[in-house]
Amino acid sequence: KAQWANNDEYLKYLYSYIHLNPVKLIDPIWKEKGIKNSEVAFTYASSYQYSSLSDYLGAIRQISGILTPTLFPDYFSTHLNIRKELLEWINFQLPIDQESQTLKSGFKQN
């Protein structure tokens, strides 16, 4: 189901969701149960060949020519800020009472 990204908070969530999606290939239930090694997860996501994350982190790839990372709103002024944001999402755990509601809706909006 499509949903309009109508605020900065949701757009930042989508950025993280998209770039961390490859982690489910090494740990299919990491979003529900948490991840044991956040560095391994981040390294996997940032080196996944079909992801543009490495481009946002400054890598130059042959396929980089089709991307325009500068068009994305400048939420992260450095590569370190991107890394910090994604590691926060990797390490984030929902309180038990909110977990099922948020996972069903995809994103909990206030």
mmCIF file of N, CA and C in Angstrom:
data_model
loop_
_atom_site.group_PDB
_atom_site.id
_atom_site.type_symbol
_atom_site.label_atom_id
_atom_site.label_comp_id
_atom_site.label_asym_id
_atom_site.label_seq_id
_atom_site.Cartn_x
_atom_site.Cartn_y
_atom_site.Cartn_z
ATOM 1 N N LYS A 1 0.847 -1.177 0.000
ATOM 2 C CA LYS A 1 0.000 0.000 0.000
ATOM 3 C C LYS A 1 0.892 1.240 0.000
ATOM 4 N N ALA A 2 0.652 2.122 -0.916
ATOM 5 C CA ALA A 2 1.424 3.362 -1.006
ATOM 6 C C ALA A 2 0.980 4.340 0.075
ATOM 7 N N GLN A 3 1.935 5.087 0.563
ATOM 8 C CA GLN A 3 1.635 6.095 1.576
ATOM 9 C C GLN A 3 2.489 7.321 1.290
ATOM 10 N N TRP A 4 1.894 8.489 1.312
ATOM 11 C CA TRP A 4 2.574 9.737 1.028
ATOM 12 C C TRP A 4 3.551 10.065 2.156
ATOM 13 N N ALA A 5 4.782 10.393 1.807
ATOM 14 C CA ALA A 5 5.785 10.801 2.799
ATOM 15 C C ALA A 5 5.619 12.296 3.025
ATOM 16 N N ASN A 6 4.699 12.641 3.916
ATOM 17 C CA ASN A 6 4.286 14.036 4.071
ATOM 18 C C ASN A 6 4.985 14.796 5.199
ATOM 19 N N ASN A 7 5.979 14.161 5.854
ATOM 20 C CA ASN A 7 6.728 14.907 6.867
ATOM 21 C C ASN A 7 8.158 14.371 6.949
ATOM 22 N N ASP A 8 9.028 15.173 7.510
ATOM 23 C CA ASP A 8 10.446 14.824 7.567
ATOM 24 C C ASP A 8 10.710 13.559 8.376
ATOM 25 N N GLU A 9 9.992 13.396 9.465
ATOM 26 C CA GLU A 9 10.198 12.217 10.309
ATOM 27 C C GLU A 9 9.921 10.937 9.522
ATOM 28 N N TYR A 10 8.835 10.931 8.777
ATOM 29 C CA TYR A 10 8.480 9.743 7.995
ATOM 30 C C TYR A 10 9.472 9.526 6.853
ATOM 31 N N LEU A 11 9.935 10.590 6.226
ATOM 32 C CA LEU A 11 10.899 10.465 5.137
ATOM 33 C C LEU A 11 12.227 9.907 5.655
ATOM 34 N N LYS A 12 12.654 10.341 6.832
ATOM 35 C CA LYS A 12 13.869 9.786 7.434
ATOM 36 C C LYS A 12 13.677 8.306 7.772
ATOM 37 N N TYR A 13 12.488 7.958 8.237
ATOM 38 C CA TYR A 13 12.180 6.555 8.511
ATOM 39 C C TYR A 13 12.293 5.737 7.227
ATOM 40 N N LEU A 14 11.724 6.242 6.139
ATOM 41 C CA LEU A 14 11.783 5.526 4.865
ATOM 42 C C LEU A 14 13.220 5.349 4.388
ATOM 43 N N TYR A 15 14.023 6.382 4.544
ATOM 44 C CA TYR A 15 15.436 6.320 4.176
ATOM 45 C C TYR A 15 16.111 5.153 4.905
ATOM 46 N N SER A 16 15.895 5.070 6.202
ATOM 47 C CA SER A 16 16.495 3.995 6.997
ATOM 48 C C SER A 16 15.902 2.645 6.630
ATOM 49 N N TYR A 17 14.593 2.583 6.476
ATOM 50 C CA TYR A 17 13.916 1.330 6.135
ATOM 51 C C TYR A 17 14.461 0.766 4.827
ATOM 52 N N ILE A 18 14.560 1.608 3.828
ATOM 53 C CA ILE A 18 15.031 1.159 2.514
ATOM 54 C C ILE A 18 16.481 0.683 2.592
ATOM 55 N N HIS A 19 17.325 1.459 3.238
ATOM 56 C CA HIS A 19 18.741 1.105 3.263
ATOM 57 C C HIS A 19 19.066 -0.050 4.204
ATOM 58 N N LEU A 20 18.209 -0.321 5.162
ATOM 59 C CA LEU A 20 18.447 -1.457 6.059
ATOM 60 C C LEU A 20 17.716 -2.718 5.616
ATOM 61 N N ASN A 21 16.917 -2.627 4.576
ATOM 62 C CA ASN A 21 16.160 -3.779 4.092
ATOM 63 C C ASN A 21 17.036 -5.008 3.809
ATOM 64 N N PRO A 22 18.246 -4.869 3.262
ATOM 65 C CA PRO A 22 19.069 -6.058 3.006
ATOM 66 C C PRO A 22 19.423 -6.866 4.255
ATOM 67 N N VAL A 23 19.353 -6.268 5.426
ATOM 68 C CA VAL A 23 19.703 -6.985 6.660
ATOM 69 C C VAL A 23 18.807 -8.204 6.845
ATOM 70 N N LYS A 24 17.582 -8.148 6.335
ATOM 71 C CA LYS A 24 16.688 -9.299 6.501
ATOM 72 C C LYS A 24 17.188 -10.534 5.754
ATOM 73 N N LEU A 25 18.117 -10.357 4.826
ATOM 74 C CA LEU A 25 18.698 -11.508 4.131
ATOM 75 C C LEU A 25 19.626 -12.306 5.036
ATOM 76 N N ILE A 26 20.235 -11.659 6.018
ATOM 77 C CA ILE A 26 21.104 -12.383 6.952
ATOM 78 C C ILE A 26 20.418 -12.679 8.280
ATOM 79 N N ASP A 27 19.320 -11.966 8.556
ATOM 80 C CA ASP A 27 18.553 -12.196 9.786
ATOM 81 C C ASP A 27 17.098 -11.808 9.525
ATOM 82 N N PRO A 28 16.286 -12.749 9.015
ATOM 83 C CA PRO A 28 14.918 -12.431 8.580
ATOM 84 C C PRO A 28 14.007 -11.820 9.641
ATOM 85 N N ILE A 29 14.269 -12.050 10.916
ATOM 86 C CA ILE A 29 13.372 -11.521 11.952
ATOM 87 C C ILE A 29 14.050 -10.471 12.828
ATOM 88 N N TRP A 30 15.070 -9.811 12.305
ATOM 89 C CA TRP A 30 15.807 -8.837 13.120
ATOM 90 C C TRP A 30 14.930 -7.688 13.582
ATOM 91 N N LYS A 31 13.957 -7.288 12.785
ATOM 92 C CA LYS A 31 13.103 -6.159 13.172
ATOM 93 C C LYS A 31 12.214 -6.513 14.357
ATOM 94 N N GLU A 32 11.818 -7.763 14.441
ATOM 95 C CA GLU A 32 10.948 -8.196 15.527
ATOM 96 C C GLU A 32 11.732 -8.561 16.788
ATOM 97 N N LYS A 33 12.874 -9.194 16.623
ATOM 98 C CA LYS A 33 13.611 -9.742 17.764
ATOM 99 C C LYS A 33 14.889 -8.988 18.100
ATOM 100 N N GLY A 34 15.286 -8.050 17.264
ATOM 101 C CA GLY A 34 16.539 -7.330 17.497
ATOM 102 C C GLY A 34 17.698 -8.013 16.793
ATOM 103 N N ILE A 35 18.797 -7.324 16.750
ATOM 104 C CA ILE A 35 19.983 -7.842 16.062
ATOM 105 C C ILE A 35 21.086 -8.039 17.093
ATOM 106 N N LYS A 36 21.817 -9.124 16.966
ATOM 107 C CA LYS A 36 22.871 -9.421 17.940
ATOM 108 C C LYS A 36 24.127 -8.595 17.695
ATOM 109 N N ASN A 37 24.486 -8.374 16.445
ATOM 110 C CA ASN A 37 25.716 -7.652 16.139
ATOM 111 C C ASN A 37 25.402 -6.534 15.151
ATOM 112 N N SER A 38 25.245 -5.334 15.658
ATOM 113 C CA SER A 38 24.845 -4.208 14.813
ATOM 114 C C SER A 38 25.916 -3.847 13.786
ATOM 115 N N GLU A 39 27.179 -4.047 14.114
ATOM 116 C CA GLU A 39 28.254 -3.746 13.160
ATOM 117 C C GLU A 39 28.196 -4.679 11.952
ATOM 118 N N VAL A 40 27.941 -5.956 12.193
ATOM 119 C CA VAL A 40 27.813 -6.914 11.091
ATOM 120 C C VAL A 40 26.627 -6.525 10.214
ATOM 121 N N ALA A 41 25.520 -6.162 10.833
ATOM 122 C CA ALA A 41 24.324 -5.768 10.081
ATOM 123 C C ALA A 41 24.593 -4.519 9.248
ATOM 124 N N PHE A 42 25.227 -3.515 9.841
ATOM 125 C CA PHE A 42 25.523 -2.282 9.109
ATOM 126 C C PHE A 42 26.483 -2.550 7.956
ATOM 127 N N THR A 43 27.520 -3.326 8.220
ATOM 128 C CA THR A 43 28.493 -3.649 7.170
ATOM 129 C C THR A 43 27.825 -4.386 6.023
ATOM 130 N N TYR A 44 26.943 -5.329 6.352
ATOM 131 C CA TYR A 44 26.241 -6.062 5.297
ATOM 132 C C TYR A 44 25.372 -5.112 4.475
ATOM 133 N N ALA A 45 24.589 -4.282 5.148
ATOM 134 C CA ALA A 45 23.702 -3.351 4.436
ATOM 135 C C ALA A 45 24.498 -2.378 3.574
ATOM 136 N N SER A 46 25.605 -1.891 4.083
ATOM 137 C CA SER A 46 26.371 -0.887 3.340
ATOM 138 C C SER A 46 27.192 -1.486 2.206
ATOM 139 N N SER A 47 27.372 -2.793 2.207
ATOM 140 C CA SER A 47 28.121 -3.419 1.118
ATOM 141 C C SER A 47 27.224 -4.226 0.178
ATOM 142 N N TYR A 48 25.930 -4.262 0.438
ATOM 143 C CA TYR A 48 24.998 -5.006 -0.412
ATOM 144 C C TYR A 48 24.988 -4.379 -1.808
ATOM 145 N N GLN A 49 25.289 -5.178 -2.805
ATOM 146 C CA GLN A 49 25.523 -4.641 -4.149
ATOM 147 C C GLN A 49 24.310 -3.989 -4.797
ATOM 148 N N TYR A 50 23.113 -4.330 -4.380
ATOM 149 C CA TYR A 50 21.913 -3.765 -5.005
ATOM 150 C C TYR A 50 21.342 -2.585 -4.222
ATOM 151 N N SER A 51 22.084 -2.094 -3.249
ATOM 152 C CA SER A 51 21.641 -0.970 -2.428
ATOM 153 C C SER A 51 22.434 0.279 -2.778
ATOM 154 N N SER A 52 21.783 1.420 -2.675
ATOM 155 C CA SER A 52 22.471 2.693 -2.919
ATOM 156 C C SER A 52 23.127 3.243 -1.652
ATOM 157 N N LEU A 53 23.031 2.526 -0.541
ATOM 158 C CA LEU A 53 23.605 3.021 0.708
ATOM 159 C C LEU A 53 25.088 3.337 0.565
ATOM 160 N N SER A 54 25.830 2.478 -0.100
ATOM 161 C CA SER A 54 27.269 2.734 -0.245
ATOM 162 C C SER A 54 27.527 4.043 -0.985
ATOM 163 N N ASP A 55 26.641 4.416 -1.899
ATOM 164 C CA ASP A 55 26.783 5.690 -2.613
ATOM 165 C C ASP A 55 26.582 6.870 -1.660
ATOM 166 N N TYR A 56 25.599 6.754 -0.776
ATOM 167 C CA TYR A 56 25.372 7.806 0.217
ATOM 168 C C TYR A 56 26.532 7.901 1.202
ATOM 169 N N LEU A 57 27.254 6.793 1.366
ATOM 170 C CA LEU A 57 28.401 6.768 2.268
ATOM 171 C C LEU A 57 29.694 7.172 1.562
ATOM 172 N N GLY A 58 29.585 7.556 0.292
ATOM 173 C CA GLY A 58 30.737 8.103 -0.421
ATOM 174 C C GLY A 58 31.450 7.171 -1.372
ATOM 175 N N ALA A 59 31.000 5.931 -1.504
ATOM 176 C CA ALA A 59 31.650 5.002 -2.430
ATOM 177 C C ALA A 59 31.362 5.413 -3.874
ATOM 178 N N ILE A 60 32.302 5.143 -4.736
ATOM 179 C CA ILE A 60 32.121 5.391 -6.163
ATOM 180 C C ILE A 60 32.028 4.028 -6.840
ATOM 181 N N ARG A 61 30.876 3.764 -7.422
ATOM 182 C CA ARG A 61 30.662 2.504 -8.128
ATOM 183 C C ARG A 61 30.310 2.812 -9.574
ATOM 184 N N GLN A 62 30.419 1.810 -10.420
ATOM 185 C CA GLN A 62 30.072 1.993 -11.827
ATOM 186 C C GLN A 62 28.614 2.426 -11.965
ATOM 187 N N ILE A 63 27.754 1.867 -11.162
ATOM 188 C CA ILE A 63 26.325 2.172 -11.240
ATOM 189 C C ILE A 63 25.976 3.523 -10.611
ATOM 190 N N SER A 64 26.910 4.144 -9.916
ATOM 191 C CA SER A 64 26.653 5.423 -9.245
ATOM 192 C C SER A 64 26.155 6.500 -10.197
ATOM 193 N N GLY A 65 26.468 6.378 -11.463
ATOM 194 C CA GLY A 65 26.068 7.381 -12.443
ATOM 195 C C GLY A 65 24.570 7.552 -12.588
ATOM 196 N N ILE A 66 23.792 6.552 -12.203
ATOM 197 C CA ILE A 66 22.336 6.667 -12.339
ATOM 198 C C ILE A 66 21.685 7.239 -11.084
ATOM 199 N N LEU A 67 22.480 7.484 -10.055
ATOM 200 C CA LEU A 67 21.948 7.990 -8.786
ATOM 201 C C LEU A 67 22.256 9.467 -8.611
ATOM 202 N N THR A 68 21.380 10.137 -7.886
ATOM 203 C CA THR A 68 21.617 11.533 -7.532
ATOM 204 C C THR A 68 21.353 11.699 -6.035
ATOM 205 N N PRO A 69 22.280 11.233 -5.207
ATOM 206 C CA PRO A 69 22.056 11.304 -3.757
ATOM 207 C C PRO A 69 21.865 12.722 -3.237
ATOM 208 N N THR A 70 22.350 13.714 -3.951
ATOM 209 C CA THR A 70 22.211 15.096 -3.481
ATOM 210 C C THR A 70 20.777 15.592 -3.551
ATOM 211 N N LEU A 71 19.912 14.898 -4.281
ATOM 212 C CA LEU A 71 18.511 15.314 -4.356
ATOM 213 C C LEU A 71 17.737 14.973 -3.088
ATOM 214 N N PHE A 72 18.249 14.027 -2.305
ATOM 215 C CA PHE A 72 17.582 13.662 -1.065
ATOM 216 C C PHE A 72 17.791 14.796 -0.067
ATOM 217 N N PRO A 73 16.771 15.148 0.698
ATOM 218 C CA PRO A 73 16.946 16.228 1.684
ATOM 219 C C PRO A 73 18.184 15.998 2.548
ATOM 220 N N ASP A 74 18.867 17.057 2.850
ATOM 221 C CA ASP A 74 20.147 16.985 3.553
ATOM 222 C C ASP A 74 19.953 16.795 5.062
ATOM 223 N N TYR A 75 19.461 15.607 5.443
ATOM 224 C CA TYR A 75 19.266 15.300 6.858
ATOM 225 C C TYR A 75 20.579 14.937 7.537
ATOM 226 N N PHE A 76 21.484 14.402 6.759
ATOM 227 C CA PHE A 76 22.723 13.874 7.311
ATOM 228 C C PHE A 76 23.889 14.615 6.667
ATOM 229 N N SER A 77 24.537 15.482 7.423
ATOM 230 C CA SER A 77 25.578 16.335 6.852
ATOM 231 C C SER A 77 26.888 15.588 6.595
ATOM 232 N N THR A 78 27.070 14.439 7.240
ATOM 233 C CA THR A 78 28.297 13.663 7.035
ATOM 234 C C THR A 78 27.955 12.181 6.911
ATOM 235 N N HIS A 79 28.916 11.420 6.418
ATOM 236 C CA HIS A 79 28.731 9.969 6.340
ATOM 237 C C HIS A 79 28.585 9.374 7.734
ATOM 238 N N LEU A 80 29.252 9.988 8.706
ATOM 239 C CA LEU A 80 29.148 9.529 10.089
ATOM 240 C C LEU A 80 27.722 9.694 10.619
ATOM 241 N N ASN A 81 27.041 10.760 10.224
ATOM 242 C CA ASN A 81 25.648 10.969 10.641
ATOM 243 C C ASN A 81 24.723 9.922 10.029
ATOM 244 N N ILE A 82 24.988 9.528 8.788
ATOM 245 C CA ILE A 82 24.198 8.457 8.160
ATOM 246 C C ILE A 82 24.394 7.172 8.947
ATOM 247 N N ARG A 83 25.635 6.853 9.221
ATOM 248 C CA ARG A 83 25.954 5.640 9.978
ATOM 249 C C ARG A 83 25.262 5.648 11.342
ATOM 250 N N LYS A 84 25.336 6.779 12.040
ATOM 251 C CA LYS A 84 24.711 6.902 13.361
ATOM 252 C C LYS A 84 23.201 6.665 13.276
ATOM 253 N N GLU A 85 22.546 7.288 12.308
ATOM 254 C CA GLU A 85 21.096 7.128 12.132
ATOM 255 C C GLU A 85 20.726 5.669 11.886
ATOM 256 N N LEU A 86 21.453 5.009 10.996
ATOM 257 C CA LEU A 86 21.134 3.622 10.670
ATOM 258 C C LEU A 86 21.430 2.687 11.839
ATOM 259 N N LEU A 87 22.499 2.935 12.564
ATOM 260 C CA LEU A 87 22.789 2.103 13.736
ATOM 261 C C LEU A 87 21.738 2.293 14.828
ATOM 262 N N GLU A 88 21.196 3.491 14.952
ATOM 263 C CA GLU A 88 20.102 3.702 15.911
ATOM 264 C C GLU A 88 18.899 2.843 15.539
ATOM 265 N N TRP A 89 18.582 2.770 14.256
ATOM 266 C CA TRP A 89 17.462 1.934 13.820
ATOM 267 C C TRP A 89 17.769 0.454 14.016
ATOM 268 N N ILE A 90 18.996 0.048 13.714
ATOM 269 C CA ILE A 90 19.366 -1.356 13.901
ATOM 270 C C ILE A 90 19.219 -1.752 15.367
ATOM 271 N N ASN A 91 19.598 -0.873 16.263
ATOM 272 C CA ASN A 91 19.580 -1.176 17.699
ATOM 273 C C ASN A 91 18.262 -0.849 18.388
ATOM 274 N N PHE A 92 17.324 -0.246 17.673
ATOM 275 C CA PHE A 92 16.051 0.161 18.260
ATOM 276 C C PHE A 92 15.203 -1.055 18.605
ATOM 277 N N GLN A 93 14.599 -1.038 19.778
ATOM 278 C CA GLN A 93 13.664 -2.090 20.165
ATOM 279 C C GLN A 93 12.402 -1.446 20.699
ATOM 280 N N LEU A 94 11.281 -1.922 20.201
ATOM 281 C CA LEU A 94 9.987 -1.405 20.637
ATOM 282 C C LEU A 94 9.630 -1.940 22.014
ATOM 283 N N PRO A 95 8.936 -1.127 22.812
ATOM 284 C CA PRO A 95 8.355 -1.681 24.037
ATOM 285 C C PRO A 95 7.369 -2.784 23.651
ATOM 286 N N ILE A 96 7.285 -3.817 24.435
ATOM 287 C CA ILE A 96 6.465 -4.985 24.122
ATOM 288 C C ILE A 96 5.029 -4.615 23.778
ATOM 289 N N ASP A 97 4.393 -3.687 24.491
ATOM 290 C CA ASP A 97 2.990 -3.360 24.255
ATOM 291 C C ASP A 97 2.766 -2.635 22.926
ATOM 292 N N GLN A 98 3.777 -1.999 22.360
ATOM 293 C CA GLN A 98 3.621 -1.276 21.098
ATOM 294 C C GLN A 98 4.065 -2.095 19.897
ATOM 295 N N GLU A 99 4.786 -3.178 20.135
ATOM 296 C CA GLU A 99 5.424 -3.918 19.057
ATOM 297 C C GLU A 99 4.448 -4.420 18.008
ATOM 298 N N SER A 100 3.401 -5.132 18.395
ATOM 299 C CA SER A 100 2.503 -5.716 17.404
ATOM 300 C C SER A 100 1.744 -4.646 16.629
ATOM 301 N N GLN A 101 1.330 -3.573 17.290
ATOM 302 C CA GLN A 101 0.599 -2.502 16.612
ATOM 303 C C GLN A 101 1.473 -1.827 15.555
ATOM 304 N N THR A 102 2.707 -1.542 15.884
ATOM 305 C CA THR A 102 3.601 -0.857 14.956
ATOM 306 C C THR A 102 3.976 -1.759 13.795
ATOM 307 N N LEU A 103 4.244 -3.028 14.061
ATOM 308 C CA LEU A 103 4.629 -3.934 12.992
ATOM 309 C C LEU A 103 3.497 -4.137 11.998
ATOM 310 N N LYS A 104 2.265 -4.123 12.461
ATOM 311 C CA LYS A 104 1.130 -4.271 11.552
ATOM 312 C C LYS A 104 0.956 -3.045 10.669
ATOM 313 N N SER A 105 1.142 -1.866 11.226
ATOM 314 C CA SER A 105 0.909 -0.642 10.462
ATOM 315 C C SER A 105 2.121 -0.232 9.646
ATOM 316 N N GLY A 106 3.296 -0.752 9.967
ATOM 317 C CA GLY A 106 4.504 -0.388 9.254
ATOM 318 C C GLY A 106 5.179 0.838 9.829
ATOM 319 N N PHE A 107 4.409 1.783 10.342
ATOM 320 C CA PHE A 107 4.980 2.996 10.942
ATOM 321 C C PHE A 107 3.936 3.568 11.865
ATOM 322 N N LYS A 108 4.295 3.785 13.087
ATOM 323 C CA LYS A 108 3.343 4.324 14.052
ATOM 324 C C LYS A 108 3.330 5.839 13.953
ATOM 325 N N GLN A 109 2.193 6.382 13.598
ATOM 326 C CA GLN A 109 2.062 7.831 13.498
ATOM 327 C C GLN A 109 1.273 8.337 14.687
ATOM 328 N N ASN A 110 1.685 9.481 15.212
ATOM 329 C CA ASN A 110 0.996 10.069 16.369
ATOM 330 C C ASN A 110 -0.162 10.913 15.920
#
